[in-house]
CSV table of C-alpha atoms and ligand atoms in Angstrom, one decimal:
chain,number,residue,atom,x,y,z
Z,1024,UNK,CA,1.1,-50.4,4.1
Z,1025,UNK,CA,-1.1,-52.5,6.2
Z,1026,UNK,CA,-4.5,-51.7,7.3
Z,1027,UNK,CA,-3.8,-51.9,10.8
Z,1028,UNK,CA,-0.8,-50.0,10.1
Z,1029,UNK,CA,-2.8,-47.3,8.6
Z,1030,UNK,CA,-5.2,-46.9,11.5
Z,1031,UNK,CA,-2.6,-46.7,13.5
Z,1032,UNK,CA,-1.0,-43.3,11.9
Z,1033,UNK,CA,-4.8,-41.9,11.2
Z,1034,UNK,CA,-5.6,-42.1,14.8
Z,1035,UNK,CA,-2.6,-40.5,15.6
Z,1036,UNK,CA,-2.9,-37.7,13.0
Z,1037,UNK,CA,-6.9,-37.1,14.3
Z,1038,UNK,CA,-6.0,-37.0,18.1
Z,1039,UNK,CA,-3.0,-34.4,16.9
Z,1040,UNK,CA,-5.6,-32.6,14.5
Z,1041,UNK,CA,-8.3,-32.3,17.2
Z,1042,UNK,CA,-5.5,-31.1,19.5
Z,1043,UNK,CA,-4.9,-27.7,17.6
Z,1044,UNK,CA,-8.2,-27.3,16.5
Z,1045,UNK,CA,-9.1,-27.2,20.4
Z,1046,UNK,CA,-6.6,-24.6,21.0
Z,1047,UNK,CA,-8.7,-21.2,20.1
Z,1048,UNK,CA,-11.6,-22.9,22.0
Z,1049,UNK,CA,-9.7,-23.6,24.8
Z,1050,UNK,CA,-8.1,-20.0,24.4
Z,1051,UNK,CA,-10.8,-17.7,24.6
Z,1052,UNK,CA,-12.7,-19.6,27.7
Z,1053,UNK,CA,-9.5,-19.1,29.2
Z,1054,UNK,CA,-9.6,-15.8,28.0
Z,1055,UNK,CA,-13.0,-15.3,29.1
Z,1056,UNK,CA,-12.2,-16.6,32.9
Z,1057,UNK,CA,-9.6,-14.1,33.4
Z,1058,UNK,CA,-11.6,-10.8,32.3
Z,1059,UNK,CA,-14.8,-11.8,34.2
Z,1060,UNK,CA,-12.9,-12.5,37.1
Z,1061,UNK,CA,-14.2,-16.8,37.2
Z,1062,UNK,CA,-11.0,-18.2,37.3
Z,1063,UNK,CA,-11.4,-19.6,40.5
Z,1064,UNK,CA,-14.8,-21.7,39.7
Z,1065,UNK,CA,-12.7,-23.4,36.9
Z,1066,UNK,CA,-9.7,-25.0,38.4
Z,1067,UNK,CA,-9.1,-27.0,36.0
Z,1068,UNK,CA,-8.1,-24.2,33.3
Z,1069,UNK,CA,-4.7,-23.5,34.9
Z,1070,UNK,CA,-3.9,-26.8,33.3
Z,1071,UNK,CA,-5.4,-25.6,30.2
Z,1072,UNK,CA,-3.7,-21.8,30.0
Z,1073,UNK,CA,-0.1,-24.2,30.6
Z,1074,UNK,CA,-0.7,-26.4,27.2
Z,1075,UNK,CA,-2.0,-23.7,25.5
Z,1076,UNK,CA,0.7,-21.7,26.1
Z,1077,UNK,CA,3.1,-24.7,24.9
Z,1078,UNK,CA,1.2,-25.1,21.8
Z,1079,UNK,CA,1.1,-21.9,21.2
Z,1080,UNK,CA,3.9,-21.8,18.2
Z,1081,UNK,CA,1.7,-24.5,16.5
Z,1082,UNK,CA,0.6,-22.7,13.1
Z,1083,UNK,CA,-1.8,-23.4,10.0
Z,1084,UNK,CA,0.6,-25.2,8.3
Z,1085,UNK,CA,1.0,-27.9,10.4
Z,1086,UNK,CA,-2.8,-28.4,10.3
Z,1087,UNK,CA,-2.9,-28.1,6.6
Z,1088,UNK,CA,0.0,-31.0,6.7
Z,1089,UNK,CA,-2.1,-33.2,8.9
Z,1090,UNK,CA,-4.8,-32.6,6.5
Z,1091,UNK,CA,-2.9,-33.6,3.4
Z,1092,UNK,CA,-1.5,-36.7,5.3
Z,1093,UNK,CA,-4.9,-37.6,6.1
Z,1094,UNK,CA,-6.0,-37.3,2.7
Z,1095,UNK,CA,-3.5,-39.7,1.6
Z,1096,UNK,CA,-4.4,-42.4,4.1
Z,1097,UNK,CA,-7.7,-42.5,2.5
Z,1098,UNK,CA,-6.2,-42.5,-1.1
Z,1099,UNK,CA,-4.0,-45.3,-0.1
Z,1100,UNK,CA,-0.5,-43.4,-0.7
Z,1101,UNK,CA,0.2,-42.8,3.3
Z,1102,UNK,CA,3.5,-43.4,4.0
Z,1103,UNK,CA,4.8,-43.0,0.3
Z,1104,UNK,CA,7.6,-40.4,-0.4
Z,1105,UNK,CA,6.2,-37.9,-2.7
Z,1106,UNK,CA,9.5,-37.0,-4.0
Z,1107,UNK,CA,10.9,-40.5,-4.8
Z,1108,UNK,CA,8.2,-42.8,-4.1
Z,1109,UNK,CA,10.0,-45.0,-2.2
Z,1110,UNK,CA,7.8,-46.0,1.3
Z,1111,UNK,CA,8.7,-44.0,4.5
Z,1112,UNK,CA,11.1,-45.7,7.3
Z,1113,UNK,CA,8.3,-46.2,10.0
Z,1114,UNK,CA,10.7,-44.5,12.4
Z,1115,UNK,CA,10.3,-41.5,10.5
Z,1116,UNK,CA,6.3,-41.7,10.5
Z,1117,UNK,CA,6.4,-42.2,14.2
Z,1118,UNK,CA,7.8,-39.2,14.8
Z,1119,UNK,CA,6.6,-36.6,12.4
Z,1120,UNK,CA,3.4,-38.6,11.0
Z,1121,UNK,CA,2.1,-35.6,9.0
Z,1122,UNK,CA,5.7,-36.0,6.6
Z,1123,UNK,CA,5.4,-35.8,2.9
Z,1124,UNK,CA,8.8,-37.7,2.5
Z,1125,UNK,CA,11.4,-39.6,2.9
Z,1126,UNK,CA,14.6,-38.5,5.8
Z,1127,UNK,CA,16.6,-39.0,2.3
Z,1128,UNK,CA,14.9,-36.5,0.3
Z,1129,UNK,CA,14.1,-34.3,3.3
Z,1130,UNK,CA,18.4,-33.5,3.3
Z,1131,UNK,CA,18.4,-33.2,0.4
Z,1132,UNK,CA,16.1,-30.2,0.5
Z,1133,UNK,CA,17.7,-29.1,3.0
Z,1134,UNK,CA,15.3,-28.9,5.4
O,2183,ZN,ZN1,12.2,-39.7,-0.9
């Protein structure tokens, strides 16, 4: 896979890696805003108690996938199916960028 190519997905999975490590910041001010009673001097964290609340299903192991993916952009086998190691269709990285295979070998696991 390209360098550029490469950046590409590692900027992606960092901005979606920040993203959920925000959340249980962002939480607990929220949190914090509603039991003291300053929600009103912080407008802005409507917006914020909405995307948390989206996010909210996001678990561990979708960190710990980023991770890993992360891992093997830096080992140089991003983008490789661990299965059959047989490269990724790039249609498949854009949309889950954190996958550890290929659509092929995803079936057959069924799931
Ligand atoms: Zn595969």
């Amino acid at each position: 896979m390209r360098a550029s190519v490469l950046k590409k997905y590692r900027n992606v999975l960092e901005s979606k890696r920040n993203e959920i490590l925000a959340l249980p910041v962002r939480s607990t001010e929220v949190d914090e805003a509603m039991r003291t009673g300053d929600w009103v001097d912080h407008s802005s964290q409507e917006n914020d108690l909405h995307v948390n609340l989206a996010l909210k299903q996001t678990d561990t192991k979708l960190l710990r996938a980023i991770e890993e993916a992360l891992q093997r952009v830096d080992s140089g086998t991003y983008g490789i199916c661990m299965d059959c190691e047989e490269p990724i269709a790039d249609a498949r990285l854009d949309a889950v960028p954190w996958t550890r295979v290929c659509i092929d070998c995803k079936q057959s696991q069924g799931g």
